[in-house]
Every structure is written in structure tokens, then in C-alpha cells.
Short mmCIF file of C-alpha atoms in Angstrom, two decimals:
data_model
loop_
_atom_site.label_atom_id
_atom_site.label_comp_id
_atom_site.label_asym_id
_atom_site.label_seq_id
_atom_site.Cartn_x
_atom_site.Cartn_y
_atom_site.Cartn_z
CA UNK A 779 -4.69 76.40 112.12
CA UNK A 780 -7.77 76.96 109.95
CA UNK A 781 -8.18 74.25 107.32
CA UNK A 782 -8.72 75.23 103.68
CA UNK A 783 -10.57 73.44 100.89
CA UNK A 784 -11.18 73.80 97.17
CA UNK A 785 -14.78 72.78 96.41
CA UNK A 786 -15.51 71.49 92.91
CA UNK A 787 -18.77 73.31 92.11
CA UNK A 788 -20.88 72.13 89.19
CA UNK A 789 -23.81 74.48 89.59
CA UNK A 790 -25.88 71.66 91.11
CA UNK A 791 -27.39 71.26 94.54
CA UNK A 792 -24.94 68.62 95.86
CA UNK A 793 -21.79 70.67 95.34
CA UNK A 794 -23.58 73.83 96.49
CA UNK A 795 -24.53 72.20 99.79
CA UNK A 796 -21.00 70.79 100.10
CA UNK A 797 -19.58 74.32 99.96
CA UNK A 798 -22.20 75.56 102.43
CA UNK A 799 -21.57 72.77 104.96
CA UNK A 800 -17.81 73.22 104.85
CA UNK A 801 -18.09 76.95 105.43
CA UNK A 802 -20.47 76.30 108.34
CA UNK A 803 -17.92 73.85 109.75
CA UNK A 804 -15.25 76.57 109.83
CA UNK A 805 -13.20 75.76 106.73
CA UNK A 806 -11.67 78.41 104.52
CA UNK A 807 -13.63 77.60 101.37
CA UNK A 808 -12.70 78.38 97.78
CA UNK A 809 -15.14 77.45 95.01
CA UNK A 810 -14.04 76.37 91.55
CA UNK A 811 -15.73 75.12 88.44
CA UNK A 812 -13.79 73.22 85.84
CA UNK A 813 -14.54 74.38 82.32
CA UNK A 814 -14.86 71.37 80.04
CA UNK A 815 -17.18 72.78 77.39
CA UNK A 816 -15.77 74.10 74.11
CA UNK A 817 -16.56 77.48 72.62
CA UNK A 818 -20.17 76.90 71.64
CA UNK A 819 -21.65 77.93 68.29
CA UNK A 820 -24.98 79.74 68.38
CA UNK A 821 -27.93 77.45 69.11
CA UNK A 822 -30.17 76.74 66.13
CA UNK A 823 -33.50 78.47 66.62
CA UNK A 824 -35.19 75.60 64.76
CA UNK A 825 -33.67 72.55 66.47
CA UNK A 826 -31.36 73.74 69.23
CA UNK A 827 -28.97 71.05 67.97
CA UNK A 828 -25.82 73.17 67.98
CA UNK A 829 -25.67 73.26 71.74
CA UNK A 830 -23.07 70.61 72.46
CA UNK A 831 -23.26 70.24 76.22
CA UNK A 832 -26.03 69.27 78.61
CA UNK A 833 -27.30 70.79 81.87
CA UNK A 834 -24.08 70.36 83.86
CA UNK A 835 -20.70 71.74 82.80
CA UNK A 836 -22.20 74.67 80.83
CA UNK A 837 -21.90 78.46 80.99
CA UNK A 838 -25.34 78.50 82.61
CA UNK A 839 -24.17 76.04 85.27
CA UNK A 840 -21.07 78.18 85.87
CA UNK A 841 -23.35 81.16 86.43
CA UNK A 842 -25.36 79.16 89.01
CA UNK A 843 -22.17 78.08 90.78
CA UNK A 844 -20.94 81.68 90.94
CA UNK A 845 -24.30 82.80 92.36
CA UNK A 846 -23.94 80.25 95.15
CA UNK A 847 -20.36 81.32 95.85
CA UNK A 848 -21.41 84.97 96.02
CA UNK A 849 -24.23 84.09 98.40
CA UNK A 850 -21.81 82.18 100.65
CA UNK A 851 -19.20 84.93 100.44
CA UNK A 852 -16.44 82.67 99.12
CA UNK A 853 -13.98 83.20 96.26
CA UNK A 854 -14.89 81.49 92.98
CA UNK A 855 -12.71 80.55 90.03
CA UNK A 856 -13.51 79.17 86.58
CA UNK A 857 -10.63 76.87 85.65
CA UNK A 858 -9.95 75.98 82.02
CA UNK A 859 -9.66 72.18 81.94
CA UNK A 860 -10.74 71.69 78.32
CA UNK A 861 -7.46 70.17 77.20
CA UNK A 862 -7.19 67.89 80.24
CA UNK A 863 -10.78 66.69 79.80
CA UNK A 864 -10.32 66.02 76.09
CA UNK A 865 -7.17 63.97 76.68
CA UNK A 866 -8.25 62.12 79.83
CA UNK A 867 -11.93 61.52 79.12
CA UNK A 868 -13.29 62.21 75.62
CA UNK A 869 -10.45 60.75 73.54
CA UNK A 870 -10.30 57.44 75.51
CA UNK A 871 -14.12 57.29 75.42
CA UNK A 872 -14.14 57.38 71.62
CA UNK A 873 -11.17 55.02 71.34
CA UNK A 874 -12.97 52.45 73.49
CA UNK A 875 -16.16 52.56 71.43
CA UNK A 876 -14.11 52.27 68.24
CA UNK A 877 -12.61 49.05 69.70
CA UNK A 878 -16.00 47.59 70.60
CA UNK A 879 -15.71 48.39 74.31
CA UNK A 880 -18.15 50.29 76.53
CA UNK A 881 -16.22 52.87 78.59
CA UNK A 882 -17.03 54.58 81.88
CA UNK A 883 -16.10 58.26 81.36
CA UNK A 884 -17.35 59.37 84.81
CA UNK A 885 -14.86 57.06 86.53
CA UNK A 886 -12.02 58.41 84.38
CA UNK A 887 -13.06 62.00 85.09
CA UNK A 888 -12.95 61.39 88.83
CA UNK A 889 -9.59 59.63 88.66
CA UNK A 890 -7.67 61.90 86.30
CA UNK A 891 -9.45 65.24 86.48
CA UNK A 892 -11.17 65.84 89.83
CA UNK A 893 -8.76 63.83 92.00
CA UNK A 894 -5.78 64.29 89.73
CA UNK A 895 -5.48 67.65 88.00
CA UNK A 896 -7.81 69.53 90.37
CA UNK A 897 -6.09 68.22 93.48
CA UNK A 898 -2.74 69.36 92.08
CA UNK A 899 -4.28 72.79 91.50
CA UNK A 900 -5.45 72.91 95.12
CA UNK A 901 -1.96 72.09 96.34
CA UNK A 902 -0.49 74.82 94.14
CA UNK A 903 -2.90 77.27 95.74
CA UNK A 904 -1.79 76.14 99.18
CA UNK A 905 -5.16 74.55 100.02
CA UNK A 906 -5.41 71.44 102.19
CA UNK A 907 -8.30 69.56 100.58
CA UNK A 908 -10.51 69.09 97.54
CA UNK A 909 -14.21 68.50 98.18
CA UNK A 910 -16.94 67.25 95.84
CA UNK A 911 -20.65 66.57 96.07
CA UNK A 912 -20.29 62.81 95.61
CA UNK A 913 -22.48 60.56 97.72
CA UNK A 914 -19.66 58.61 99.33
CA UNK A 915 -18.20 58.56 102.83
CA UNK A 916 -14.56 58.76 103.85
CA UNK A 917 -13.46 57.26 107.14
CA UNK A 918 -9.76 57.76 107.68
CA UNK A 919 -8.21 56.57 104.44
CA UNK A 920 -11.13 54.28 103.55
CA UNK A 921 -14.03 55.02 101.21
CA UNK A 922 -17.49 53.74 102.11
CA UNK A 923 -20.76 53.70 100.20
CA UNK A 924 -22.91 56.80 100.55
CA UNK A 925 -25.60 56.62 103.19
CA UNK A 926 -28.32 57.16 100.58
CA UNK A 927 -28.33 53.80 98.78
CA UNK A 928 -30.20 55.25 95.81
CA UNK A 929 -27.55 57.94 95.32
CA UNK A 930 -24.37 56.08 96.34
CA UNK A 931 -21.60 57.01 93.87
CA UNK A 932 -18.70 54.98 95.28
CA UNK A 933 -18.79 52.80 92.14
CA UNK A 934 -17.41 55.72 90.13
CA UNK A 935 -14.58 56.38 92.61
CA UNK A 936 -12.72 53.06 92.40
CA UNK A 937 -9.85 54.74 90.52
CA UNK A 938 -9.19 57.34 93.22
CA UNK A 939 -5.40 57.48 93.76
CA UNK A 940 -4.65 56.08 97.21
CA UNK A 941 -2.28 58.94 97.98
CA UNK A 942 -5.12 61.42 97.29
CA UNK A 943 -7.50 60.00 99.90
CA UNK A 944 -6.22 62.01 102.90
CA UNK A 945 -6.86 65.21 100.93
CA UNK A 946 -10.47 64.53 99.88
CA UNK A 947 -13.72 65.56 101.56
CA UNK A 948 -17.26 64.40 100.73
CA UNK A 949 -19.61 66.57 102.82
CA UNK A 950 -22.94 65.08 101.60
CA UNK A 951 -21.97 61.41 101.77
CA UNK A 952 -23.67 60.93 105.14
CA UNK A 953 -26.90 62.58 103.94
CA UNK A 954 -29.86 61.57 101.79
CA UNK A 955 -30.77 63.52 98.68
CA UNK A 956 -33.92 64.72 100.40
CA UNK A 957 -31.86 66.07 103.29
CA UNK A 958 -29.46 67.81 100.90
CA UNK A 959 -32.31 69.61 99.16
CA UNK A 960 -33.80 70.59 102.52
CA UNK A 961 -30.48 72.08 103.65
CA UNK A 962 -30.21 74.00 100.39
CA UNK A 963 -33.76 75.28 100.78
CA UNK A 964 -33.20 76.44 104.36
CA UNK A 965 -29.90 78.10 103.39
CA UNK A 966 -31.59 79.94 100.52
CA UNK A 967 -29.33 78.41 97.88
CA UNK A 968 -30.62 79.07 94.33
CA UNK A 969 -29.83 75.48 93.28
CA UNK A 970 -32.15 73.90 95.89
CA UNK A 971 -34.67 72.68 93.33
CA UNK A 972 -32.41 72.32 90.34
CA UNK A 973 -33.09 69.01 88.53
CA UNK A 974 -30.31 66.46 88.19
CA UNK A 975 -28.40 65.94 84.99
CA UNK A 976 -28.98 62.43 83.63
CA UNK A 977 -26.82 62.44 80.50
CA UNK A 978 -23.11 62.43 79.81
CA UNK A 979 -22.08 66.07 80.02
CA UNK A 980 -20.27 66.11 76.67
CA UNK A 981 -22.95 64.25 74.67
CA UNK A 982 -25.72 66.30 73.13
CA UNK A 983 -28.85 64.22 73.66
CA UNK A 984 -28.53 60.88 71.87
CA UNK A 985 -25.35 58.87 72.46
CA UNK A 986 -25.76 56.94 69.22
CA UNK A 987 -25.94 60.19 67.25
CA UNK A 988 -22.79 61.47 68.98
CA UNK A 989 -20.91 58.27 68.13
CA UNK A 990 -22.12 58.29 64.54
CA UNK A 991 -20.80 61.81 64.10
CA UNK A 992 -17.41 61.03 65.65
CA UNK A 993 -16.78 57.44 64.47
CA UNK A 994 -18.53 57.25 61.06
CA UNK A 995 -19.73 53.63 61.55
CA UNK A 996 -20.86 51.40 58.66
CA UNK A 997 -23.86 49.03 58.55
CA UNK A 998 -23.11 45.33 58.82
CA UNK A 999 -24.62 41.93 59.64
CA UNK A 1000 -26.27 40.79 62.85
CA UNK A 1001 -25.21 37.17 63.29
CA UNK A 1002 -26.82 34.59 65.55
CA UNK A 1003 -23.98 33.25 67.69
CA UNK A 1004 -25.54 29.78 67.96
CA UNK A 1005 -26.18 29.14 64.26
CA UNK A 1006 -23.95 31.58 62.37
CA UNK A 1007 -27.08 32.75 60.52
CA UNK A 1008 -27.38 36.38 59.46
CA UNK A 1009 -30.59 37.55 61.17
CA UNK A 1010 -30.53 41.28 60.52
CA UNK A 1011 -28.46 44.37 59.91
CA UNK A 1012 -26.85 46.73 62.41
CA UNK A 1013 -25.84 50.39 62.03
CA UNK A 1014 -22.19 49.91 62.97
CA UNK A 1015 -20.58 47.52 65.46
CA UNK A 1016 -19.09 50.35 67.51
CA UNK A 1017 -22.60 51.63 68.36
CA UNK A 1018 -23.61 48.57 70.38
CA UNK A 1019 -22.88 47.19 73.81
CA UNK A 1020 -23.04 43.72 75.35
CA UNK A 1021 -26.40 42.86 76.84
CA UNK A 1022 -28.26 45.29 74.58
CA UNK A 1023 -31.69 44.13 73.46
CA UNK A 1024 -33.46 47.27 72.25
CA UNK A 1025 -32.78 48.74 68.86
CA UNK A 1026 -31.81 45.47 67.15
CA UNK A 1027 -34.85 45.31 64.87
CA UNK A 1028 -35.41 41.63 65.69
CA UNK A 1029 -38.74 41.88 67.46
CA UNK A 1030 -40.61 39.93 64.75
CA UNK A 1031 -38.46 36.80 64.58
CA UNK A 1032 -35.96 36.89 67.46
CA UNK A 1033 -37.83 37.97 70.59
CA UNK A 1034 -35.14 36.86 73.02
CA UNK A 1035 -31.92 37.99 71.40
CA UNK A 1036 -29.28 40.14 73.08
CA UNK A 1037 -25.94 41.47 71.90
CA UNK A 1038 -23.42 38.89 73.12
CA UNK A 1039 -20.31 39.83 71.15
CA UNK A 1040 -18.80 42.53 68.94
CA UNK A 1041 -16.20 42.16 66.20
CA UNK A 1042 -15.42 45.71 65.11
CA UNK A 1043 -12.68 44.63 62.69
CA UNK A 1044 -15.13 42.52 60.67
CA UNK A 1045 -17.99 44.87 61.60
CA UNK A 1046 -20.13 42.01 62.94
CA UNK A 1047 -22.54 42.15 65.88
CA UNK A 1048 -23.36 38.77 67.45
CA UNK A 1049 -26.70 38.14 69.10
CA UNK A 1050 -27.94 35.23 71.15
CA UNK A 1051 -30.20 34.10 74.00
CA UNK A 1052 -29.82 35.53 77.48
CA UNK A 1053 -27.72 32.55 78.60
CA UNK A 1054 -25.08 33.59 76.07
CA UNK A 1055 -24.75 36.91 77.91
CA UNK A 1056 -24.36 35.30 81.35
CA UNK A 1057 -20.84 34.91 82.72
CA UNK A 1058 -19.41 33.18 85.77
CA UNK A 1059 -16.17 35.14 85.82
CA UNK A 1060 -14.13 37.97 84.39
CA UNK A 1061 -10.61 39.12 83.63
CA UNK A 1062 -9.72 42.73 84.43
CA UNK A 1063 -6.91 45.20 83.79
CA UNK A 1064 -5.73 48.58 85.01
CA UNK A 1065 -6.68 47.80 88.58
CA UNK A 1066 -6.43 50.39 91.34
CA UNK A 1067 -6.51 48.85 94.80
CA UNK A 1068 -7.21 51.02 97.82
CA UNK A 1069 -6.79 47.95 100.01
CA UNK A 1070 -5.43 44.46 99.43
CA UNK A 1071 -8.07 42.15 97.99
CA UNK A 1072 -9.12 39.25 100.22
CA UNK A 1073 -9.74 35.81 98.69
CA UNK A 1074 -13.45 36.59 98.40
CA UNK A 1075 -14.85 40.01 97.47
CA UNK A 1076 -18.08 41.58 96.27
CA UNK A 1077 -17.94 42.80 92.66
CA UNK A 1078 -20.19 45.38 91.02
CA UNK A 1079 -19.89 45.45 87.22
CA UNK A 1080 -22.40 48.24 86.46
CA UNK A 1081 -23.67 51.25 88.38
CA UNK A 1082 -27.21 49.93 88.81
CA UNK A 1083 -26.29 46.24 89.03
CA UNK A 1084 -26.20 44.74 92.55
CA UNK A 1085 -22.78 43.40 93.61
CA UNK A 1086 -22.15 39.65 93.64
CA UNK A 1087 -19.68 37.62 95.66
CA UNK A 1088 -16.61 36.44 93.78
CA UNK A 1089 -13.43 34.50 94.42
CA UNK A 1090 -10.12 35.99 93.30
CA UNK A 1091 -8.53 33.27 91.17
CA UNK A 1092 -5.35 35.10 90.21
CA UNK A 1093 -3.80 38.54 90.58
CA UNK A 1094 -1.72 38.72 87.39
CA UNK A 1095 -3.80 38.91 85.31
CA UNK A 1096 -6.60 39.74 87.71
CA UNK A 1097 -9.26 37.03 87.36
CA UNK A 1098 -12.36 36.50 89.45
CA UNK A 1099 -15.02 33.79 89.47
CA UNK A 1100 -18.51 34.89 90.44
CA UNK A 1101 -20.53 32.78 92.87
CA UNK A 1102 -23.65 33.88 90.96
CA UNK A 1103 -23.72 34.29 87.16
CA UNK A 1104 -23.63 37.92 85.99
CA UNK A 1105 -25.41 39.34 82.94
CA UNK A 1106 -23.46 41.30 80.33
CA UNK A 1107 -19.94 41.46 81.74
CA UNK A 1108 -18.86 44.21 79.38
CA UNK A 1109 -15.28 45.01 78.28
CA UNK A 1110 -14.39 48.62 79.05
CA UNK A 1111 -16.84 48.95 81.92
CA UNK A 1112 -15.75 49.41 85.54
CA UNK A 1113 -15.73 46.62 88.08
CA UNK A 1114 -15.72 47.95 91.64
CA UNK A 1115 -14.64 45.71 94.53
CA UNK A 1116 -16.24 45.88 97.97
CA UNK A 1117 -16.21 44.28 101.38
CA UNK A 1118 -19.59 45.24 102.75
CA UNK A 1119 -19.83 49.05 102.64
CA UNK A 1120 -16.09 49.46 102.11
CA UNK A 1121 -14.71 50.20 98.64
CA UNK A 1122 -11.55 48.15 98.07
CA UNK A 1123 -10.76 49.51 94.61
CA UNK A 1124 -11.61 48.38 91.12
CA UNK A 1125 -10.48 47.71 87.58
CA UNK A 1126 -11.55 47.85 83.94
CA UNK A 1127 -13.22 44.71 82.62
CA UNK A 1128 -11.11 43.12 79.90
CA UNK A 1129 -13.41 40.18 79.10
CA UNK A 1130 -15.95 37.81 80.55
CA UNK A 1131 -14.90 34.28 81.51
CA UNK A 1132 -16.79 31.00 81.88
CA UNK A 1133 -19.84 31.71 79.74
CA UNK A 1134 -22.96 29.99 81.06
CA UNK A 1135 -23.89 28.79 77.57
CA UNK A 1136 -20.38 27.41 76.99
CA UNK A 1137 -19.59 29.99 74.30
CA UNK A 1138 -16.26 31.28 75.63
CA UNK A 1139 -14.45 30.62 72.36
CA UNK A 1140 -17.44 30.47 70.03
CA UNK A 1141 -17.43 34.10 68.92
CA UNK A 1142 -14.07 33.74 67.24
CA UNK A 1143 -15.12 30.50 65.58
CA UNK A 1144 -18.36 31.95 64.27
CA UNK A 1145 -16.53 35.04 63.01
CA UNK A 1146 -14.09 32.88 61.07
CA UNK A 1147 -16.89 30.75 59.66
CA UNK A 1148 -18.92 33.78 58.70
CA UNK A 1149 -16.00 35.57 57.04
#
């Protein structure tokens, strides 16, 4: 029986090549783009500021995806997922920032939209699989890092529902980006040289500007966590993230100060030396385990941060102790668990534990003293 697949097409080269490779492999391929963007107002001729979405997930990108589908001779559908995306991604994103957390919207989109709502749509259409252009490999019911280490996206897939794994395909996971572009070029795909999108799809340009518009933050004090001294003023506690150094306005008197804590209720941002942002453990919540965690795992707490070995201290709540201190263990961010190349699952960071500077409880004390 011929196998069928719904390919999530973004108008980029990776998903275009995914559709091409699957058709070449004999699948019955259906292309689909999920519409997330709202009805856009006209773009300002002076600033262009009214355009609310970036290079992916736009009407222009949908046009590119349809061009590829037409070239491949496959059906193409534009699916209205605006409401799903707002509820599953944008609303939690803003709620997290309002609470002083730093969310990972791409991980939520994969979990609840691409491998949740879209997979259900594929099943309703009688299709066997959903495919995406993620750089990740699937072997049986296991997920492995993409072959191209610079492009590996397994970190963002820790929340993939285990029951969804048998129905997912990742055609470019065993390729490098260079090879993907070469395939697109040879196949005559119009997206072969399309540049990659670097920003969050629903944020127009500057993240801080987007948050200011949505959250209406208020200025407040920057407080040195070691002394309790007010050393500057911030633009709103919800605009900052742990480990941040740039944009604090402290370059004249506090050369080595990083954001080490946020108190959004009191609207205080705490800064300190790098040691105050180094942690030897973490507590996590909302875990999704694709496999049972061994006593020792590798943990990656940011997309571009190398994984470190850690010991699982408890499972309820989930607590891990790192064998090497980790910088800026940030509440709201994703922690992905690995054993070598194999993705074991992940969780959302609730808080850092065992601060290297011994400040585990100091933020509360300083906040009380300051208030």
C-alpha cells in the first residue's frame, strides 16, 4: 500500500526539500502551510512598522510554498491555525514574560501545533504521517540529533508526544544544510537560495519593543544582589532575562554585572557577578520523557549551550545536579535530556539550584531588605 504524508511547508528550503525527497521516495505527498499570521494592516510606507510578521509564516511565504507544491505536482492547503497558535504559543509566551520567565515558543509550537493539531488534521484526512524540515533523525521510535551539528534542532523537539513518534518523518535530518540547498538547486526549487529566518515569527523586529507594547512595563531599580545597593534603573522587570549583560546601562561603574534574578511583583531586577549566575543544579516541571531517564544524563539548557552531564537527584519534583556549573539556568527555558545522540525528553526549567556564589536564598532576602 502506498504511504501518504502531510508535509508542513513553511516556504523555506528545508520543508521544500522534505516534500521533494518524500515524493521521490514514492510517498503520496500533500503539502500544507499553517496560517498563524493575523489579517495584516497596510505596511507604512515610511517605516514599514505595521507589518507584524517576519520572513516565515507570511502570505509571501505561503506563496513560495504553493509554488513549490505546484512544481512538484502535489496538492497544497493553507490551514487556518490562528486561534490554535494564539492559545498554544503567543498567550503562554506573554504570560511567562509577565511572570519574569523566559519562554521557548518554538518548543511549544512543535509540541502543541505541528505534532499536536497538525497531526490530528493528517489523521482526519486519512494520511499516515506528518513530515517537517527539522534537522533531527528518527530511528524507530527514538529521536536522534540531526547529522549537521550546526543545524541540529532536536533541542526544540523534547516535548514531542511519545505516541506521535511513529507518525513523524524528518527527511532532511540525515543531511547537512549545504546538501539540502544543493538538492533544492538541482531540483529547480525556487526556495533553493532563500535566506533563513532568524527571528520569532510573530515578533516584528525587536523583542523588547514587542513586549513593551503587549505588557506595558514600568521602570524600576537595578539592585546589586551582593550589597542591596541600587546601581541603576531598568525599563521593566519583565523585559529582562537571567544571564543578560547588554542593555543594563552599567558599563561605567559595573563592568562585570549580569542579571541574576527578577522580582516582577516588586519590579526589581537583580544584578551581580558572573558567579552569581552559575548554578550546579536545577528543578524542572512539565517534563515529557520519550525514554526513562538513567541516573546520569546530559542536559542542554539553551539551544546554543553545549550539554553537560548531570545526576538525577529526584523525579518528583524533577531535580538534577550538574557535574559542571552552568551559566544562567533560566526559568521558563527548555532543558533537553540526552544520552549521546539520543533525545530522552525534556522539561521546563522551574529554577536553578545550588548557586556557585551561595546565593540560593539571597534574592528573597535582598528583596525584603530593599522593599
